[in-house]
Structure formats: C-alpha cells, structure tokens
Coordinates of C-alpha atoms in Angstrom, one line a residue:
M1 CA 78.3 215.0 -82.3
D2 CA 81.8 216.1 -83.6
T3 CA 84.1 217.3 -80.8
K4 CA 85.2 220.3 -82.8
Y5 CA 82.3 221.2 -85.1
I6 CA 78.5 221.2 -84.8
T7 CA 77.0 220.1 -88.1
I8 CA 74.3 222.3 -89.6
D9 CA 71.8 220.5 -91.8
G10 CA 68.8 222.8 -91.9
K11 CA 66.6 220.5 -89.8
S12 CA 68.2 219.5 -86.5
L13 CA 68.7 222.7 -84.4
T14 CA 66.9 222.9 -81.0
I15 CA 66.7 225.7 -78.6
K16 CA 69.1 224.0 -76.3
S17 CA 71.7 223.2 -79.0
S18 CA 71.4 226.7 -80.4
M19 CA 72.0 228.3 -77.1
E20 CA 75.0 226.0 -76.5
I21 CA 76.5 227.0 -79.8
V22 CA 76.4 230.7 -79.1
Q23 CA 77.1 230.6 -75.4
K24 CA 80.1 228.3 -75.8
N25 CA 81.3 229.9 -79.1
L26 CA 81.2 226.4 -80.8
K27 CA 82.2 226.2 -84.4
I28 CA 79.8 225.0 -87.1
R29 CA 80.0 223.3 -90.5
L30 CA 77.6 222.2 -93.3
S31 CA 76.4 218.6 -93.6
A32 CA 77.2 216.8 -96.9
D33 CA 73.5 216.5 -97.6
A34 CA 73.0 220.3 -97.2
V35 CA 75.8 220.9 -99.7
K36 CA 74.1 218.7 -102.3
K37 CA 70.7 220.5 -101.9
I38 CA 72.3 224.0 -102.0
N39 CA 74.0 223.1 -105.3
L40 CA 70.9 221.7 -106.9
S41 CA 68.8 224.8 -106.2
R42 CA 71.5 227.1 -107.4
K43 CA 71.7 225.4 -110.7
L44 CA 68.1 226.3 -111.4
V45 CA 68.7 229.9 -110.4
E46 CA 71.6 230.1 -112.9
K47 CA 69.5 228.6 -115.6
W48 CA 66.7 231.1 -115.1
I49 CA 69.1 234.0 -115.2
N50 CA 70.7 232.8 -118.4
E51 CA 67.2 232.4 -120.0
N52 CA 66.0 235.7 -118.6
V53 CA 63.0 234.0 -117.0
P54 CA 61.0 236.5 -114.8
V55 CA 61.5 235.3 -111.2
Y56 CA 60.8 237.6 -108.3
G57 CA 63.9 239.1 -106.7
I58 CA 66.2 237.3 -109.1
T59 CA 65.4 238.9 -112.4
T60 CA 62.9 241.4 -111.1
G61 CA 62.9 244.2 -108.5
F62 CA 61.5 243.9 -105.0
G63 CA 58.2 244.6 -103.3
E64 CA 56.2 247.2 -105.4
F65 CA 58.9 246.9 -108.0
K66 CA 58.1 243.2 -108.6
D67 CA 57.2 243.9 -112.2
V68 CA 60.5 245.7 -113.1
M69 CA 62.8 243.3 -115.0
I70 CA 66.5 243.5 -114.1
S71 CA 69.2 242.8 -116.7
K72 CA 71.8 240.1 -116.1
E73 CA 74.5 242.8 -116.0
D74 CA 72.7 244.6 -113.1
T75 CA 72.1 241.5 -111.0
E76 CA 74.9 242.0 -108.5
Q77 CA 74.2 245.7 -108.1
L78 CA 70.5 244.8 -107.5
Q79 CA 71.5 242.5 -104.6
K80 CA 73.9 245.0 -103.0
N81 CA 71.4 247.8 -103.4
L82 CA 68.9 245.7 -101.6
I83 CA 71.2 245.3 -98.5
L84 CA 72.1 249.1 -98.5
S85 CA 68.5 250.4 -99.0
H86 CA 67.0 248.0 -96.5
S87 CA 69.5 248.8 -93.8
A88 CA 67.1 251.3 -92.3
G89 CA 67.1 250.2 -88.7
V90 CA 67.2 252.6 -85.7
G91 CA 67.3 252.3 -82.0
A92 CA 69.5 250.5 -79.5
Y93 CA 71.6 247.7 -80.8
I94 CA 70.4 244.1 -80.4
P95 CA 72.3 242.1 -77.7
D96 CA 75.3 240.2 -79.1
I97 CA 73.9 236.8 -78.2
I98 CA 70.7 237.5 -80.1
V99 CA 72.7 238.7 -83.2
R100 CA 74.7 235.5 -83.1
L101 CA 71.5 233.4 -82.9
M102 CA 70.1 235.4 -85.9
L103 CA 73.2 234.5 -88.0
L104 CA 73.1 230.9 -86.9
F105 CA 69.4 230.6 -87.8
R106 CA 69.9 232.3 -91.2
I107 CA 72.7 229.8 -92.0
N108 CA 70.4 226.9 -90.9
S109 CA 67.5 228.1 -93.0
L110 CA 69.7 228.5 -96.2
A111 CA 71.3 225.1 -95.5
K112 CA 67.9 223.5 -96.3
G113 CA 68.7 224.1 -99.9
Y114 CA 65.5 225.9 -101.1
S115 CA 66.8 229.4 -101.3
G116 CA 68.8 229.3 -104.5
V117 CA 72.1 230.7 -103.1
R118 CA 75.6 229.6 -103.9
L119 CA 77.5 227.2 -101.8
E120 CA 80.2 229.9 -101.6
L121 CA 77.8 232.2 -99.7
L122 CA 77.0 229.6 -97.1
E123 CA 80.7 228.7 -96.7
F124 CA 81.5 232.4 -96.2
M125 CA 78.7 232.8 -93.7
I126 CA 80.0 229.9 -91.7
D127 CA 83.5 231.3 -91.7
F128 CA 82.0 234.6 -90.6
F129 CA 80.1 233.0 -87.8
N130 CA 83.1 230.9 -86.7
S131 CA 85.3 234.0 -86.6
G132 CA 83.2 235.6 -83.8
I133 CA 82.4 238.8 -85.7
V134 CA 79.2 240.4 -84.3
P135 CA 77.5 242.9 -86.6
L136 CA 75.9 245.9 -84.8
V137 CA 72.2 245.5 -85.6
P138 CA 69.6 248.2 -84.6
S139 CA 66.6 246.8 -82.8
Q140 CA 63.8 248.8 -84.5
G141 CA 62.6 248.7 -88.1
S142 CA 61.0 245.3 -88.7
V143 CA 57.3 244.9 -89.1
G144 CA 57.7 241.1 -89.0
C145 CA 56.8 240.4 -92.6
S146 CA 58.9 239.9 -95.7
G147 CA 61.0 238.7 -92.8
D148 CA 62.9 240.9 -90.4
L149 CA 64.1 243.0 -93.4
A150 CA 65.9 245.9 -91.7
P151 CA 67.7 243.9 -88.9
L152 CA 68.8 241.1 -91.3
S153 CA 70.0 243.8 -93.8
H154 CA 72.2 245.3 -91.0
L155 CA 73.4 241.7 -90.3
A156 CA 74.4 241.3 -94.0
L157 CA 76.0 244.7 -94.3
V158 CA 79.1 243.6 -92.5
M159 CA 79.4 240.6 -94.8
I160 CA 79.7 242.9 -97.8
G161 CA 82.3 245.1 -96.0
E162 CA 79.8 247.8 -94.9
G163 CA 78.2 248.8 -91.5
M164 CA 79.7 248.3 -88.1
C165 CA 80.6 245.3 -86.0
K166 CA 82.3 244.0 -82.9
Y167 CA 85.4 241.9 -83.1
D168 CA 87.1 240.7 -79.9
G169 CA 84.8 243.0 -78.0
E170 CA 86.0 246.1 -79.9
V171 CA 83.6 248.2 -82.1
M172 CA 84.9 248.9 -85.6
S173 CA 83.8 249.1 -89.2
G174 CA 82.6 246.0 -91.0
A175 CA 85.5 246.2 -93.4
E176 CA 88.0 246.4 -90.5
G177 CA 86.4 243.5 -88.7
L178 CA 86.5 241.3 -91.8
E179 CA 90.2 242.1 -92.3
L180 CA 91.1 241.3 -88.7
A181 CA 89.2 238.0 -89.0
G182 CA 91.1 237.2 -92.2
L183 CA 88.0 237.4 -94.4
K184 CA 87.2 239.4 -97.6
P185 CA 83.8 241.0 -98.2
I186 CA 81.5 238.7 -100.1
S187 CA 80.1 239.8 -103.5
L188 CA 76.5 238.9 -103.7
K189 CA 75.1 237.1 -106.8
A190 CA 71.5 236.7 -107.9
K191 CA 68.9 236.0 -105.2
E192 CA 71.5 236.2 -102.4
G193 CA 70.8 239.7 -101.0
L194 CA 67.1 238.7 -100.9
A195 CA 68.0 235.3 -99.3
L196 CA 70.0 237.1 -96.6
T197 CA 67.3 239.5 -95.6
N198 CA 64.0 237.6 -96.2
G199 CA 63.3 235.6 -93.1
T200 CA 62.1 235.5 -89.5
Q201 CA 65.5 235.2 -87.8
M202 CA 65.4 238.3 -85.5
M203 CA 62.1 237.2 -84.1
S204 CA 63.3 233.6 -83.8
A205 CA 66.5 234.7 -82.0
Y206 CA 64.8 236.7 -79.4
L207 CA 62.3 233.9 -78.8
C208 CA 65.0 231.3 -78.6
K209 CA 66.7 233.2 -75.7
S210 CA 63.4 234.0 -74.1
I211 CA 62.1 230.4 -74.2
Y212 CA 65.4 229.1 -72.9
D213 CA 65.4 231.5 -70.0
A214 CA 61.7 230.9 -69.4
E215 CA 62.2 227.2 -68.9
N216 CA 64.9 227.9 -66.3
L217 CA 62.8 230.7 -64.7
S218 CA 59.8 228.4 -64.4
K219 CA 61.8 226.0 -62.1
L220 CA 63.3 228.9 -60.2
A221 CA 59.8 230.3 -59.6
D222 CA 58.7 226.9 -58.1
L223 CA 61.7 227.1 -55.8
S224 CA 61.1 230.7 -54.8
A225 CA 57.5 229.9 -54.1
A226 CA 58.6 227.0 -51.9
F227 CA 60.8 229.5 -50.0
S228 CA 57.7 231.6 -49.3
V229 CA 55.6 228.5 -48.4
E230 CA 58.2 227.8 -45.7
A231 CA 58.7 231.4 -44.5
L232 CA 55.0 232.0 -44.2
M233 CA 54.5 228.6 -42.4
C234 CA 52.0 227.4 -45.0
T235 CA 50.7 223.8 -45.6
D236 CA 51.8 221.6 -48.5
K237 CA 48.5 219.8 -48.6
A238 CA 47.4 221.8 -51.7
F239 CA 50.3 220.2 -53.6
A240 CA 49.2 216.6 -53.0
E241 CA 49.3 214.4 -56.1
V242 CA 45.6 213.4 -55.7
I243 CA 44.5 217.0 -56.3
Q244 CA 46.5 217.4 -59.5
M245 CA 45.4 214.1 -61.0
L246 CA 41.8 215.3 -60.9
R247 CA 42.8 218.1 -63.2
P248 CA 45.7 216.5 -65.0
H249 CA 47.4 219.4 -66.9
N250 CA 51.0 218.5 -67.4
G251 CA 52.4 221.7 -66.1
Q252 CA 50.2 221.6 -63.0
I253 CA 51.3 218.0 -62.2
Q254 CA 55.0 219.0 -62.8
T255 CA 54.8 222.0 -60.6
A256 CA 53.2 220.2 -57.7
R257 CA 55.7 217.4 -58.0
N258 CA 58.5 220.0 -57.9
L259 CA 57.1 221.5 -54.7
R260 CA 56.8 218.2 -53.0
K261 CA 60.4 217.4 -53.8
I262 CA 61.7 220.8 -52.7
L263 CA 59.6 220.8 -49.4
A264 CA 60.5 217.2 -48.5
K265 CA 61.7 216.6 -44.9
S266 CA 60.8 220.1 -43.7
D267 CA 61.1 220.7 -40.0
I268 CA 59.1 223.9 -40.4
M269 CA 56.2 222.1 -42.0
K270 CA 56.1 219.5 -39.2
S271 CA 56.2 222.3 -36.5
H272 CA 52.8 223.7 -37.5
K273 CA 51.1 220.6 -38.9
H274 CA 48.2 220.8 -36.3
C275 CA 48.0 224.6 -36.1
G276 CA 44.3 224.6 -37.2
K277 CA 44.9 226.8 -40.3
V278 CA 42.5 225.4 -42.9
Q279 CA 43.9 226.8 -46.1
D280 CA 46.3 229.3 -47.5
S281 CA 45.9 232.3 -49.9
Y282 CA 45.7 231.7 -53.6
S283 CA 49.2 232.9 -54.2
I284 CA 50.4 229.9 -52.2
R285 CA 47.6 227.4 -52.6
C286 CA 47.3 227.8 -56.4
V287 CA 51.0 227.7 -57.3
P288 CA 50.6 224.4 -59.2
Q289 CA 47.7 225.9 -61.2
V290 CA 49.4 229.2 -62.0
H291 CA 53.0 228.1 -62.5
G292 CA 51.7 225.0 -64.2
A293 CA 49.8 226.9 -66.8
V294 CA 53.0 228.9 -67.5
K295 CA 54.9 225.7 -68.0
D296 CA 52.4 224.4 -70.5
T297 CA 52.6 227.7 -72.4
I298 CA 56.4 227.5 -72.6
A299 CA 56.2 224.0 -73.9
Y300 CA 53.7 225.0 -76.6
C301 CA 55.9 228.0 -77.7
K302 CA 59.0 225.8 -77.7
K303 CA 57.3 223.4 -80.2
I304 CA 56.4 226.3 -82.5
L305 CA 59.8 227.9 -82.4
E306 CA 61.8 224.7 -83.0
T307 CA 59.7 224.1 -86.1
E308 CA 60.5 227.7 -87.2
I309 CA 64.3 227.6 -86.8
N310 CA 64.4 224.5 -89.0
S311 CA 62.3 226.0 -91.7
T312 CA 62.9 227.9 -95.0
T313 CA 61.5 231.4 -94.5
D314 CA 62.5 233.4 -97.6
N315 CA 60.8 234.1 -100.9
P316 CA 60.7 232.9 -103.7
L317 CA 61.5 229.3 -102.8
I318 CA 63.4 227.2 -105.3
I319 CA 62.2 223.6 -105.5
P320 CA 64.6 221.4 -107.5
E321 CA 62.3 218.4 -107.2
K322 CA 59.7 220.3 -109.2
N323 CA 62.1 222.2 -111.4
D324 CA 60.2 225.3 -110.4
H325 CA 60.1 228.4 -108.2
F326 CA 57.2 229.3 -105.9
E327 CA 56.3 232.8 -104.6
G328 CA 54.8 232.4 -101.2
G329 CA 54.7 233.8 -97.7
N330 CA 56.9 231.7 -95.4
F331 CA 58.5 235.0 -94.3
H332 CA 55.3 236.1 -92.5
G333 CA 55.9 236.3 -88.8
E334 CA 52.4 235.5 -87.5
P335 CA 53.3 232.1 -85.9
L336 CA 56.1 233.8 -83.9
A337 CA 54.2 237.1 -83.2
L338 CA 51.4 235.1 -81.5
I339 CA 53.6 232.9 -79.4
A340 CA 55.8 235.9 -78.4
D341 CA 52.7 237.7 -77.1
F342 CA 51.4 234.5 -75.5
L343 CA 54.8 233.8 -73.8
A344 CA 55.1 237.3 -72.5
I345 CA 51.6 237.2 -70.9
A346 CA 52.3 233.7 -69.4
V347 CA 55.7 234.4 -67.9
S348 CA 54.6 237.7 -66.6
E349 CA 52.2 235.8 -64.3
L350 CA 55.2 234.3 -62.5
A351 CA 56.1 237.8 -61.4
S352 CA 52.5 238.8 -60.7
V353 CA 51.9 235.9 -58.3
A354 CA 55.4 236.1 -56.8
E355 CA 54.9 239.8 -55.9
R356 CA 51.7 238.8 -54.0
R357 CA 53.8 236.4 -51.9
V358 CA 56.4 239.1 -51.3
F359 CA 53.7 241.4 -50.1
R360 CA 52.5 238.8 -47.6
L361 CA 56.1 238.2 -46.4
V362 CA 56.7 241.9 -45.6
D363 CA 53.2 242.5 -44.0
G364 CA 53.5 241.4 -40.4
S365 CA 49.8 241.0 -40.0
L366 CA 49.7 238.4 -42.8
S367 CA 53.0 236.7 -42.2
G368 CA 53.4 236.5 -38.4
L369 CA 56.9 237.6 -39.0
P370 CA 58.4 241.0 -37.9
R371 CA 57.0 243.8 -40.0
F372 CA 59.0 244.4 -43.2
L373 CA 61.3 241.6 -42.0
T374 CA 63.4 243.7 -39.8
K375 CA 64.1 243.3 -36.0
H376 CA 64.1 247.0 -35.3
G377 CA 61.2 248.5 -37.3
G378 CA 60.9 252.2 -37.3
L379 CA 64.6 252.9 -37.1
N380 CA 65.0 250.4 -39.9
S381 CA 62.7 250.0 -42.9
G382 CA 63.9 246.5 -43.7
L383 CA 62.7 245.1 -47.0
M384 CA 59.7 247.5 -47.3
I385 CA 60.8 249.0 -50.6
A386 CA 61.8 245.7 -52.1
Q387 CA 58.1 245.0 -52.4
Y388 CA 57.6 248.4 -54.0
T389 CA 60.2 247.5 -56.7
A390 CA 58.4 244.2 -57.3
A391 CA 55.1 246.0 -57.7
A392 CA 56.6 248.5 -60.1
I393 CA 58.0 245.8 -62.3
V394 CA 54.8 243.9 -62.3
S395 CA 53.0 247.1 -63.3
E396 CA 55.5 247.7 -66.1
N397 CA 55.0 244.2 -67.4
K398 CA 51.2 244.9 -67.7
V399 CA 52.0 247.5 -70.3
L400 CA 54.6 245.4 -72.1
C401 CA 52.1 242.5 -72.3
H402 CA 49.7 244.4 -74.5
P403 CA 49.8 242.2 -77.6
A404 CA 51.7 243.6 -80.6
S405 CA 50.3 240.9 -82.9
V406 CA 46.8 242.4 -83.0
D407 CA 48.2 245.4 -84.9
S408 CA 49.1 245.7 -88.6
V409 CA 50.4 248.6 -90.6
P410 CA 50.5 248.2 -94.5
T411 CA 53.9 248.7 -96.2
S412 CA 55.3 248.7 -99.7
A413 CA 52.5 250.6 -101.4
N414 CA 50.0 248.1 -100.0
Q415 CA 51.7 245.2 -101.7
E416 CA 52.5 244.1 -98.2
D417 CA 49.2 244.9 -96.6
H418 CA 49.2 242.7 -93.5
N419 CA 52.2 242.6 -91.2
S420 CA 52.7 240.5 -88.0
M421 CA 54.6 243.0 -85.8
G422 CA 56.3 239.9 -84.5
S423 CA 59.6 241.7 -84.0
I424 CA 58.0 244.1 -81.6
A425 CA 56.2 241.2 -79.8
S426 CA 59.5 239.2 -79.5
R427 CA 61.5 242.2 -78.2
K428 CA 58.8 242.9 -75.6
C429 CA 58.7 239.3 -74.6
Y430 CA 62.5 239.4 -74.0
D431 CA 62.0 242.5 -71.8
V432 CA 59.2 240.9 -69.8
I433 CA 61.2 237.8 -69.0
N434 CA 64.2 239.9 -67.9
N435 CA 61.8 241.9 -65.6
V436 CA 60.4 238.6 -64.2
K437 CA 63.9 237.5 -63.2
K438 CA 64.1 240.6 -60.9
V439 CA 60.8 239.9 -59.1
I440 CA 61.8 236.2 -58.6
A441 CA 65.1 237.4 -57.1
I442 CA 63.1 239.7 -54.7
E443 CA 61.0 236.8 -53.6
F444 CA 64.2 234.7 -52.8
L445 CA 65.6 237.7 -50.9
T446 CA 62.6 238.4 -48.8
A447 CA 61.8 234.7 -48.1
S448 CA 65.4 234.0 -47.1
Q449 CA 65.1 236.9 -44.6
G450 CA 61.9 235.3 -43.4
L451 CA 63.4 231.9 -42.9
D452 CA 66.1 233.4 -40.7
F453 CA 63.4 234.3 -38.2
L454 CA 62.2 230.7 -38.0
K455 CA 65.6 229.3 -36.9
P456 CA 66.5 226.7 -35.6
L457 CA 63.8 225.1 -37.6
K458 CA 65.1 223.9 -41.0
P459 CA 63.1 224.1 -44.2
G460 CA 62.7 221.3 -46.8
I461 CA 65.7 219.9 -48.5
G462 CA 65.4 221.9 -51.7
V463 CA 64.7 225.2 -49.9
Y464 CA 67.5 224.6 -47.5
E465 CA 70.1 223.9 -50.3
G466 CA 69.0 227.1 -52.1
Y467 CA 69.0 229.1 -48.9
K468 CA 72.5 228.0 -48.0
L469 CA 73.8 229.2 -51.4
I470 CA 72.1 232.6 -51.1
R471 CA 73.4 233.0 -47.5
S472 CA 76.9 232.1 -48.7
K473 CA 77.0 235.3 -50.7
L474 CA 74.5 237.5 -48.8
D475 CA 74.2 237.9 -45.0
F476 CA 71.0 238.3 -43.0
M477 CA 69.9 242.0 -43.0
E478 CA 70.5 242.9 -39.4
K479 CA 70.1 246.6 -40.1
D480 CA 69.3 248.8 -43.1
R481 CA 71.7 248.7 -46.1
I482 CA 71.4 249.3 -49.8
V483 CA 68.6 246.9 -50.8
G484 CA 69.3 247.3 -54.5
N485 CA 72.7 245.7 -54.0
D486 CA 71.1 242.8 -52.2
I487 CA 68.7 242.2 -55.1
A488 CA 71.6 242.3 -57.5
K489 CA 73.6 239.8 -55.4
T490 CA 70.6 237.5 -55.2
M491 CA 70.3 237.6 -59.0
E492 CA 73.9 236.6 -59.3
V493 CA 73.4 233.6 -57.1
I494 CA 70.1 232.3 -58.5
F495 CA 71.0 232.7 -62.1
D496 CA 74.3 231.0 -61.8
E497 CA 74.0 227.7 -63.7
N498 CA 75.3 225.9 -60.6
F499 CA 72.4 227.1 -58.4
L500 CA 69.7 224.9 -59.7
Q501 CA 72.1 222.0 -60.2
K502 CA 73.0 222.1 -56.5
V503 CA 69.4 222.2 -55.5
E504 CA 68.6 219.3 -57.8
S505 CA 71.4 217.3 -56.2
A506 CA 69.3 217.3 -53.1
T507 CA 65.8 217.1 -54.6
G508 CA 66.3 215.1 -57.8
K509 CA 65.5 216.6 -61.2
L510 CA 63.0 219.5 -61.4
Y511 CA 60.7 220.2 -64.3

C-alpha cells in the first residue's frame, strides 16, 4: 500500500479499507489497469455516437423515453438535464461520512471500466474526492432501483457547479466549493450523467458504515453482557466450550469464547461457585446463542456488501471484450435491501436482550442488589429511568425493523415496475444500529453501578479493565444526578477506539 495514496482498481475495496479512507481522509488514485479498461470502453461509446447507433441513455432518452433518439449535438445537454431533473431529493441531509463513501464507491464502480465514461471524468472525480468537498445530499427520494437516482444526482450536481456542498466545514454553493478547491465544473459527455446516477452507492454507503459499526458493537455487547453476568452474580457454566461444540455455529462459538476470556480470573465468580443456583435466565444463559446469531448475520451481510462495492451497477454496460453493450439490471438494489432489513433485525436483538439484563439489574428482587442500584432508595430514584430509556429504544427499533424490502411501488410509467426500497431499508438499519449503541451504553452504566456494590470482589480481567476505563470518566452514583449525562459519558468511553483495544490487551483478541 502506497504511503500517500490508496490505489482504486474497481475490485479491491473492503469495508475496513473504505472506512479507513473516509475516516482518515486518505487520498486515492486510479490503478494503471483501471485506466486501460476505462479507455477501451470509452472508445466503443464514441464509435456508437458517431455511427448514431441506438444505445440506451447514450443516443436515447431515459426510462419511459428510452425510444426517443437524441442527436449528437444534444448529447451533452441530455446528460446535464438528467442530473438536474433527477435531483429531486428531499429531507434531512445524509451524514458527511456516508456521502464520502457514496463518492468513493461510485469512483470504484466506474474504475472497473464497464461504464463507458471518459478517463477525464474519473480523474476529475478523484480530484473532487481528494479535495474534501462534501455535497449536500437529501436522504429521501430513492426507491432503490435504477440505482439511487435522486441521491446520486445531488452528489453529481456539485461536480457540474450546481447544488450545495460543504468545504472545510462551511456550507456553500457547489460552484463556490469547486472554486475554493481549485477545480472547475466538469462538462458531462455521452453516458456520463447516467453513469454518475445509475448505481447502488447510497445503499452501499449506509450499509458499509452500519456493518463496520455492527462488528464493533457485537464485541461490545459481549463485554456489556459479561458486566451483567458479574454484577448479577451469575455462573459462566453456560459458556463452556463443550456446549457450543454440540451446536457449532461460528458466531455462538466466538461469543462463548469471548465471554470466557472476559470473565477469566473473576473473584466474583469464585465467591458464589457453590451457591446452589442451578441456572440463569435466558438473557444471561443464552448470550452465546443470541449474540452469536447476530455475529453470523453480520458476517453474511459483510460478504454481500463487499461483493457489491466492487461491482459495476449502472446500465447499459459496455463490454469491450464483446464489442457490445448490454442493457441489464445491475442497478437493482434487492441484494442490499434484503441484507439491510436482515442486519437491522439481527442487531436490534443485541439491544432487546441487553434491555432484559438492565431490567434485572435494577429490580432488586431479581438482582439481589439495592433496588434501582441506589443506596438511598425513595429519596433517590437511582437508575430507574435508565431502564425506561432502554425499553423505549427497544420499542422504537421494533417499528424500524419492519422490512422495507417487502414493498414495491412502480415508477417511470411502469417501465420500472418493481423497486427494492433498499435505500429506505439501509437508512432504517443505520438508525437501528445507532439506537442499539445507546442501549448497550445503558447496560455498561447500570452494570458498573452494580459491580460497585460487590466490592472488594474483583470481576474477570476483561470486565475489570473495561470497568476501570468507565470509572475513570464517570463516578459511582452516590445520589441522584442527571442520568442522561451519564449515558452520554458512557457512550464516549465505550465507543472510543481505545476502549476495546485496552480490554483486548488484557483478554487477547475478541471476535
């Protein structure tokens, strides 16, 4: 890997490398092989234009206007009109990091060399990306077929000197942003407006961030569950390897292994080894089975998405090897719509089961701890309402997890008669995962308070390391204070990238 530039070749991006590029503002460049492929497909496009061959979106109109021939003289206007007319998005703007991923994935798709665009367009897009300009892209308007047309059109608007953007954190017109970045608006040639807007990059971008976060959240959920195991004085017998090997799902095996590592050398566990308690509730005993199923779902979704971000998803496709063009449906978002719904449903379960553990922690009759984890109940409510918040979020997620992919509304005079609604699914998934983060933080907060009541007994090595980090920023709640602030501070601690690293320095790598 070059120390200054990440090479884009249309086939090598991963979720991890993509997130690293946008989070660290790394610069990109095209591979030599990509340059060759781009030039080959463009030669064919130029040939068909000169010969007035009817090719969808190149010498014809779009959608229902597929049979309307466009003269060579009107080609550039056709492409600009496409961007202007398709910029019909509404609603809140897409987060900057998602917009950056959209642009990166569009560049990577075009770099495969099957879209028929000029090398000049890709070079401009790379300069645009490297400049740090972030177009303002409304989040609503895509039905997840013919690609994410409206969002990608708003992305392209700024490239032609229209629309709005951010540059150095300031909101301004697209024309002004280009000027400050030292760039001139690009004039789109044949096929290029279509190539910029016809793809699944909005869905892919939301899912990239969601899967990346979900992998991290999955490990954090194992750790927060272990906090509860200790605070509730539960047994670790259900996490024994022999049990998992009799039902050897990968995620289940990984989760149980994580728990054993995190709970190793626990004084709390030793203190009640012969207490006579036979078994714990499902929310404790079945952590490997529940969290493990989520891990397996994340792994499946990751495989699908990493195929997608290295694919060509526009139409028509220009195939130099066959000296031909093919009108197809690679823009259809069904693969992403389904995994977005699946991922949302799966990750929501991390919050659902965590909230049940939080409930047990604050109910003194179940936990054996002071009611609502406060020394002076009555005068103080303690962490009573933290559980309400977790319950509210879990309930909200139940609504958000209703699948979008089961719906379809026809568009373009029934030419586009089945749509994936993948953009809706991916946005909901992103919201679900952000909600789950809050519930996991509440479990860390309540379980840490519970652990304080068990002192001087020390928890397992992973729990203890995480507990120390939380307590370095957040004191034991001796009396009532603003609980929302405590939840926010807990989130700051646990979602700091150093948090899991420090825990893993004690436990070894978690999965």
